[in-house]
Structures are given as C-alpha cells and as structure tokens.
Amino acid sequence: MKKTTARLRLAAALAAMAAMFGAPSANAFTGIEPFLGQWLGDGVTATSGAMENVDFRGTDLDVQIYPKGASGFIVSQREVLWSAGEEEQHSMTLVFDPTDQPGVFEAQDDCNPVSQVGCAWARIAGDTLTITMLSFKRSDEANYRVYKRTLTDNGLDLAYSHMIDDDVAESFEGFAVRQIN
C-alpha cells in the first residue's frame, strides 16, 4: 500500500513537471525519473582548515531536479548554513545533457577546469545520482566537489565532500524528502 501511494505521488509529480516543461519522449530520462522533483532536507556540514579545528554547522537544503528537453535535466540547489545565529546562503544551477556513455551527463560542452565555472558531470548508477565538479582556483590547487544523492524508501540520503588537492575542506551528510505540490 505504501509503495503504491508513493508511486502514485511520483507519477502525479512527473505529470505536473511534464505539463510545465514539456512532455519528454517515451525513452527519455531513463534512470533520472526517480530523482525528479523538489527535495527539502537538512543535515550537518563540517568545515575544516586543519583536521584539529573542525566547525560544524546546521544546513537546510532545497534541491530541485527537473527535465530539460527530451533527454537532459537541470539541478538547482539552494543551501542555508547556520551556526551561532549567523546564516550563510549558497545556490547553484547546473544543466546536464547526455553523453555517449549511458547514465553519464555533462554540464557544458566547453569544459575548462581553469575557468571560473570549471567542469561538471553527473552519473546515475543504481539508486545514486552523483554530481562531480572540478576546478582550479589557483594553478596549484585542485578543487573537487562531489554531491551524492541516494534514493531510499523514505527519501534521499545526501552526502557532499569538497576536497582541495588531497585534503577534505568540507563535508555534509543529510536527508531530504520529496515535496508534492
């Protein structure tokens, strides 16, 4: 009964998105369908300049994943980090198009890791959507950001890590639930 209700809600959400953004072809979005929708959640972000000095902050998260054309998708994310009465907000939107490899998408054709934008790609493997970003803020400093969104029976497990060269600069663990509008 619970799975049937969840499937009906997912079908209704997909139908609403198709009406808003145009109906995709029958075989489009293979693999991305379960991730589509708006997800609200929270968790804890840990930031470290050095391993002995770790700052933990609460994080509220709003992730929206919706179709783009017949075979791509858009991920829009807004996060609010808060600690000791202070609030910090970040947002990003990435537009993904399919590549020749099944389940792999790229955010832009002109990937340039030394540009302001850098490179971003997404991979769907089983129940996990992983978005990886690579950029160089300085010529000697590689920045890797990895966002993992894993489907569970109750929602979406969220994990994020930000590495600068080989050091973890920031990490996040949390959970989100799909919103039905």
PDB file of C-alpha atoms in Angstrom:
ATOM      1  CA  MET A   1       0.000   0.000   0.000  1.00  0.00           C
ATOM      2  CA  LYS A   2       2.781   2.426   0.964  1.00  0.00           C
ATOM      3  CA  LYS A   3       4.709   1.736  -2.273  1.00  0.00           C
ATOM      4  CA  THR A   4       1.552   2.171  -4.364  1.00  0.00           C
ATOM      5  CA  THR A   5       0.853   5.556  -2.768  1.00  0.00           C
ATOM      6  CA  ALA A   6       4.470   6.637  -3.309  1.00  0.00           C
ATOM      7  CA  ARG A   7       4.333   5.565  -6.960  1.00  0.00           C
ATOM      8  CA  LEU A   8       1.079   7.443  -7.497  1.00  0.00           C
ATOM      9  CA  ARG A   9       2.609  10.574  -5.958  1.00  0.00           C
ATOM     10  CA  LEU A  10       5.690  10.205  -8.176  1.00  0.00           C
ATOM     11  CA  ALA A  11       3.504   9.729 -11.264  1.00  0.00           C
ATOM     12  CA  ALA A  12       1.494  12.842 -10.363  1.00  0.00           C
ATOM     13  CA  ALA A  13       4.665  14.874  -9.822  1.00  0.00           C
ATOM     14  CA  LEU A  14       6.124  13.725 -13.146  1.00  0.00           C
ATOM     15  CA  ALA A  15       2.880  14.555 -14.933  1.00  0.00           C
ATOM     16  CA  ALA A  16       2.891  18.038 -13.402  1.00  0.00           C
ATOM     17  CA  MET A  17       6.510  18.591 -14.462  1.00  0.00           C
ATOM     18  CA  ALA A  18       5.757  17.331 -17.967  1.00  0.00           C
ATOM     19  CA  ALA A  19       2.939  19.855 -18.196  1.00  0.00           C
ATOM     20  CA  MET A  20       5.252  22.649 -17.003  1.00  0.00           C
ATOM     21  CA  PHE A  21       8.369  21.778 -19.003  1.00  0.00           C
ATOM     22  CA  GLY A  22       7.044  19.797 -21.971  1.00  0.00           C
ATOM     23  CA  ALA A  23       6.450  16.081 -22.097  1.00  0.00           C
ATOM     24  CA  PRO A  24       9.627  14.058 -22.682  1.00  0.00           C
ATOM     25  CA  SER A  25       9.783  11.258 -25.223  1.00  0.00           C
ATOM     26  CA  ALA A  26       8.887   7.757 -24.021  1.00  0.00           C
ATOM     27  CA  ASN A  27      12.523   6.662 -23.585  1.00  0.00           C
ATOM     28  CA  ALA A  28      13.902   9.957 -22.274  1.00  0.00           C
ATOM     29  CA  PHE A  29      15.247  10.255 -18.723  1.00  0.00           C
ATOM     30  CA  THR A  30      15.998   6.563 -18.372  1.00  0.00           C
ATOM     31  CA  GLY A  31      17.471   6.433 -14.913  1.00  0.00           C
ATOM     32  CA  ILE A  32      16.732  10.029 -13.856  1.00  0.00           C
ATOM     33  CA  GLU A  33      12.969   9.644 -13.329  1.00  0.00           C
ATOM     34  CA  PRO A  34      13.121   8.643  -9.639  1.00  0.00           C
ATOM     35  CA  PHE A  35      15.215  11.725  -8.820  1.00  0.00           C
ATOM     36  CA  LEU A  36      12.899  14.292 -10.454  1.00  0.00           C
ATOM     37  CA  GLY A  37      11.077  16.708  -8.172  1.00  0.00           C
ATOM     38  CA  GLN A  38      11.723  19.086  -5.305  1.00  0.00           C
ATOM     39  CA  TRP A  39      13.547  17.722  -2.265  1.00  0.00           C
ATOM     40  CA  LEU A  40      13.741  19.551   1.071  1.00  0.00           C
ATOM     41  CA  GLY A  41      16.094  18.405   3.784  1.00  0.00           C
ATOM     42  CA  ASP A  42      18.711  19.192   6.357  1.00  0.00           C
ATOM     43  CA  GLY A  43      21.928  17.903   7.789  1.00  0.00           C
ATOM     44  CA  VAL A  44      25.265  18.899   9.246  1.00  0.00           C
ATOM     45  CA  THR A  45      28.178  20.478   7.398  1.00  0.00           C
ATOM     46  CA  ALA A  46      31.693  20.101   8.758  1.00  0.00           C
ATOM     47  CA  THR A  47      34.316  22.602   7.614  1.00  0.00           C
ATOM     48  CA  SER A  48      37.988  22.289   8.447  1.00  0.00           C
ATOM     49  CA  GLY A  49      41.033  24.390   7.818  1.00  0.00           C
ATOM     50  CA  ALA A  50      43.057  21.829   9.707  1.00  0.00           C
ATOM     51  CA  MET A  51      41.889  18.445  10.953  1.00  0.00           C
ATOM     52  CA  GLU A  52      42.106  19.506  14.599  1.00  0.00           C
ATOM     53  CA  ASN A  53      39.878  22.562  14.037  1.00  0.00           C
ATOM     54  CA  VAL A  54      36.512  21.404  12.665  1.00  0.00           C
ATOM     55  CA  ASP A  55      33.476  23.698  12.571  1.00  0.00           C
ATOM     56  CA  PHE A  56      30.040  22.005  12.474  1.00  0.00           C
ATOM     57  CA  ARG A  57      27.091  23.941  11.067  1.00  0.00           C
ATOM     58  CA  GLY A  58      23.457  23.058  10.535  1.00  0.00           C
ATOM     59  CA  THR A  59      22.393  23.099   6.894  1.00  0.00           C
ATOM     60  CA  ASP A  60      18.957  23.414   5.311  1.00  0.00           C
ATOM     61  CA  LEU A  61      18.765  22.278   1.719  1.00  0.00           C
ATOM     62  CA  ASP A  62      16.340  22.734  -1.195  1.00  0.00           C
ATOM     63  CA  VAL A  63      17.177  20.630  -4.291  1.00  0.00           C
ATOM     64  CA  GLN A  64      15.078  20.715  -7.448  1.00  0.00           C
ATOM     65  CA  ILE A  65      15.686  18.259 -10.280  1.00  0.00           C
ATOM     66  CA  TYR A  66      13.593  18.621 -13.404  1.00  0.00           C
ATOM     67  CA  PRO A  67      13.742  17.607 -17.076  1.00  0.00           C
ATOM     68  CA  LYS A  68      15.399  19.642 -19.817  1.00  0.00           C
ATOM     69  CA  GLY A  69      14.219  18.921 -23.325  1.00  0.00           C
ATOM     70  CA  ALA A  70      13.972  15.296 -24.387  1.00  0.00           C
ATOM     71  CA  SER A  71      16.992  13.833 -22.610  1.00  0.00           C
ATOM     72  CA  GLY A  72      18.702  16.249 -20.224  1.00  0.00           C
ATOM     73  CA  PHE A  73      17.950  17.543 -16.762  1.00  0.00           C
ATOM     74  CA  ILE A  74      18.526  20.556 -14.539  1.00  0.00           C
ATOM     75  CA  VAL A  75      19.646  20.510 -10.914  1.00  0.00           C
ATOM     76  CA  SER A  76      19.036  23.640  -8.885  1.00  0.00           C
ATOM     77  CA  GLN A  77      20.239  23.690  -5.289  1.00  0.00           C
ATOM     78  CA  ARG A  78      19.945  26.246  -2.514  1.00  0.00           C
ATOM     79  CA  GLU A  79      21.504  25.736   0.881  1.00  0.00           C
ATOM     80  CA  VAL A  80      21.433  27.753   4.063  1.00  0.00           C
ATOM     81  CA  LEU A  81      24.226  27.111   6.578  1.00  0.00           C
ATOM     82  CA  TRP A  82      23.702  28.390  10.096  1.00  0.00           C
ATOM     83  CA  SER A  83      25.753  28.442  13.261  1.00  0.00           C
ATOM     84  CA  ALA A  84      25.715  30.643  16.376  1.00  0.00           C
ATOM     85  CA  GLY A  85      22.974  32.868  14.957  1.00  0.00           C
ATOM     86  CA  GLU A  86      24.809  33.523  11.698  1.00  0.00           C
ATOM     87  CA  GLU A  87      23.440  32.475   8.326  1.00  0.00           C
ATOM     88  CA  GLU A  88      25.243  31.862   5.036  1.00  0.00           C
ATOM     89  CA  GLN A  89      23.434  31.061   1.756  1.00  0.00           C
ATOM     90  CA  HIS A  90      24.705  29.386  -1.406  1.00  0.00           C
ATOM     91  CA  SER A  91      22.945  28.377  -4.589  1.00  0.00           C
ATOM     92  CA  MET A  92      23.830  26.819  -7.919  1.00  0.00           C
ATOM     93  CA  THR A  93      22.073  25.582 -11.022  1.00  0.00           C
ATOM     94  CA  LEU A  94      23.586  23.073 -13.425  1.00  0.00           C
ATOM     95  CA  VAL A  95      22.125  21.999 -16.767  1.00  0.00           C
ATOM     96  CA  PHE A  96      23.070  18.473 -17.843  1.00  0.00           C
ATOM     97  CA  ASP A  97      22.996  16.949 -21.309  1.00  0.00           C
ATOM     98  CA  PRO A  98      23.571  13.266 -22.054  1.00  0.00           C
ATOM     99  CA  THR A  99      26.918  11.968 -23.304  1.00  0.00           C
ATOM    100  CA  ASP A 100      27.609   8.921 -25.456  1.00  0.00           C
ATOM    101  CA  GLN A 101      28.070   6.875 -22.265  1.00  0.00           C
ATOM    102  CA  PRO A 102      24.795   5.587 -20.758  1.00  0.00           C
ATOM    103  CA  GLY A 103      23.986   7.202 -17.406  1.00  0.00           C
ATOM    104  CA  VAL A 104      26.659   9.908 -17.797  1.00  0.00           C
ATOM    105  CA  PHE A 105      25.778  13.575 -18.377  1.00  0.00           C
ATOM    106  CA  GLU A 106      27.902  16.706 -18.852  1.00  0.00           C
ATOM    107  CA  ALA A 107      27.078  20.191 -17.640  1.00  0.00           C
ATOM    108  CA  GLN A 108      28.685  22.077 -20.507  1.00  0.00           C
ATOM    109  CA  ASP A 109      30.376  21.305 -23.795  1.00  0.00           C
ATOM    110  CA  ASP A 110      33.286  23.677 -23.221  1.00  0.00           C
ATOM    111  CA  CYS A 111      34.625  22.103 -20.050  1.00  0.00           C
ATOM    112  CA  ASN A 112      37.622  24.100 -18.882  1.00  0.00           C
ATOM    113  CA  PRO A 113      38.842  23.311 -15.350  1.00  0.00           C
ATOM    114  CA  VAL A 114      40.836  26.559 -15.131  1.00  0.00           C
ATOM    115  CA  SER A 115      37.818  28.732 -15.962  1.00  0.00           C
ATOM    116  CA  GLN A 116      35.523  30.273 -13.340  1.00  0.00           C
ATOM    117  CA  VAL A 117      32.928  27.524 -13.973  1.00  0.00           C
ATOM    118  CA  GLY A 118      35.253  24.538 -14.299  1.00  0.00           C
ATOM    119  CA  CYS A 119      33.883  21.141 -15.333  1.00  0.00           C
ATOM    120  CA  ALA A 120      30.841  19.303 -14.042  1.00  0.00           C
ATOM    121  CA  TRP A 121      29.360  15.947 -14.892  1.00  0.00           C
ATOM    122  CA  ALA A 122      26.698  13.656 -13.476  1.00  0.00           C
ATOM    123  CA  ARG A 123      26.449   9.890 -13.279  1.00  0.00           C
ATOM    124  CA  ILE A 124      23.492   7.725 -12.427  1.00  0.00           C
ATOM    125  CA  ALA A 125      24.466   4.316 -11.059  1.00  0.00           C
ATOM    126  CA  GLY A 126      21.693   2.282  -9.474  1.00  0.00           C
ATOM    127  CA  ASP A 127      19.938   4.388  -6.834  1.00  0.00           C
ATOM    128  CA  THR A 128      22.615   7.106  -6.712  1.00  0.00           C
ATOM    129  CA  LEU A 129      22.916  10.336  -8.686  1.00  0.00           C
ATOM    130  CA  THR A 130      26.459  11.677  -8.321  1.00  0.00           C
ATOM    131  CA  ILE A 131      27.490  15.137  -9.488  1.00  0.00           C
ATOM    132  CA  THR A 132      31.217  15.830  -9.661  1.00  0.00           C
ATOM    133  CA  MET A 133      32.775  19.240 -10.208  1.00  0.00           C
ATOM    134  CA  LEU A 134      36.432  20.056 -10.879  1.00  0.00           C
ATOM    135  CA  SER A 135      38.046  23.478 -10.955  1.00  0.00           C
ATOM    136  CA  PHE A 136      41.348  25.160 -10.221  1.00  0.00           C
ATOM    137  CA  LYS A 137      41.090  28.358  -8.179  1.00  0.00           C
ATOM    138  CA  ARG A 138      44.830  28.743  -8.425  1.00  0.00           C
ATOM    139  CA  SER A 139      47.130  26.918 -10.793  1.00  0.00           C
ATOM    140  CA  ASP A 140      48.419  24.709  -7.981  1.00  0.00           C
ATOM    141  CA  GLU A 141      45.121  23.953  -6.192  1.00  0.00           C
ATOM    142  CA  ALA A 142      42.621  21.384  -7.495  1.00  0.00           C
ATOM    143  CA  ASN A 143      39.067  21.714  -6.135  1.00  0.00           C
ATOM    144  CA  TYR A 144      36.860  18.603  -6.288  1.00  0.00           C
ATOM    145  CA  ARG A 145      33.231  18.759  -5.216  1.00  0.00           C
ATOM    146  CA  VAL A 146      31.166  15.587  -5.125  1.00  0.00           C
ATOM    147  CA  TYR A 147      27.410  15.575  -4.438  1.00  0.00           C
ATOM    148  CA  LYS A 148      25.808  12.151  -3.896  1.00  0.00           C
ATOM    149  CA  ARG A 149      22.048  11.726  -3.766  1.00  0.00           C
ATOM    150  CA  THR A 150      20.932   8.182  -2.978  1.00  0.00           C
ATOM    151  CA  LEU A 151      17.291   7.108  -3.112  1.00  0.00           C
ATOM    152  CA  THR A 152      15.928   5.288  -0.052  1.00  0.00           C
ATOM    153  CA  ASP A 153      12.456   4.020   0.858  1.00  0.00           C
ATOM    154  CA  ASN A 154      11.846   7.238   2.819  1.00  0.00           C
ATOM    155  CA  GLY A 155      13.541   9.900   0.696  1.00  0.00           C
ATOM    156  CA  LEU A 156      17.018  10.865  -0.380  1.00  0.00           C
ATOM    157  CA  ASP A 157      20.275  10.386   1.522  1.00  0.00           C
ATOM    158  CA  LEU A 158      22.576  13.324   0.841  1.00  0.00           C
ATOM    159  CA  ALA A 159      26.359  13.419   1.018  1.00  0.00           C
ATOM    160  CA  TYR A 160      28.779  16.098  -0.136  1.00  0.00           C
ATOM    161  CA  SER A 161      32.540  16.413   0.018  1.00  0.00           C
ATOM    162  CA  HIS A 162      34.830  19.222  -1.026  1.00  0.00           C
ATOM    163  CA  MET A 163      38.470  18.319  -1.464  1.00  0.00           C
ATOM    164  CA  ILE A 164      41.287  20.773  -2.079  1.00  0.00           C
ATOM    165  CA  ASP A 165      44.065  18.685  -3.550  1.00  0.00           C
ATOM    166  CA  ASP A 166      44.105  15.714  -1.137  1.00  0.00           C
ATOM    167  CA  ASP A 167      42.632  17.451   1.920  1.00  0.00           C
ATOM    168  CA  VAL A 168      38.952  17.426   2.908  1.00  0.00           C
ATOM    169  CA  ALA A 169      37.894  21.063   3.254  1.00  0.00           C
ATOM    170  CA  GLU A 170      34.179  20.481   3.808  1.00  0.00           C
ATOM    171  CA  SER A 171      31.726  17.609   4.094  1.00  0.00           C
ATOM    172  CA  PHE A 172      27.984  17.248   4.534  1.00  0.00           C
ATOM    173  CA  GLU A 173      25.612  14.454   5.475  1.00  0.00           C
ATOM    174  CA  GLY A 174      21.861  14.820   5.483  1.00  0.00           C
ATOM    175  CA  PHE A 175      18.478  13.616   4.341  1.00  0.00           C
ATOM    176  CA  ALA A 176      15.735  15.100   2.140  1.00  0.00           C
ATOM    177  CA  VAL A 177      12.110  14.290   1.401  1.00  0.00           C
ATOM    178  CA  ARG A 178      10.286  14.815  -1.884  1.00  0.00           C
ATOM    179  CA  GLN A 179       7.730  17.621  -1.830  1.00  0.00           C
ATOM    180  CA  ILE A 180       4.410  17.132  -3.585  1.00  0.00           C
ATOM    181  CA  ASN A 181       2.957  20.398  -4.829  1.00  0.00           C
TER     182      ASN A 181
END
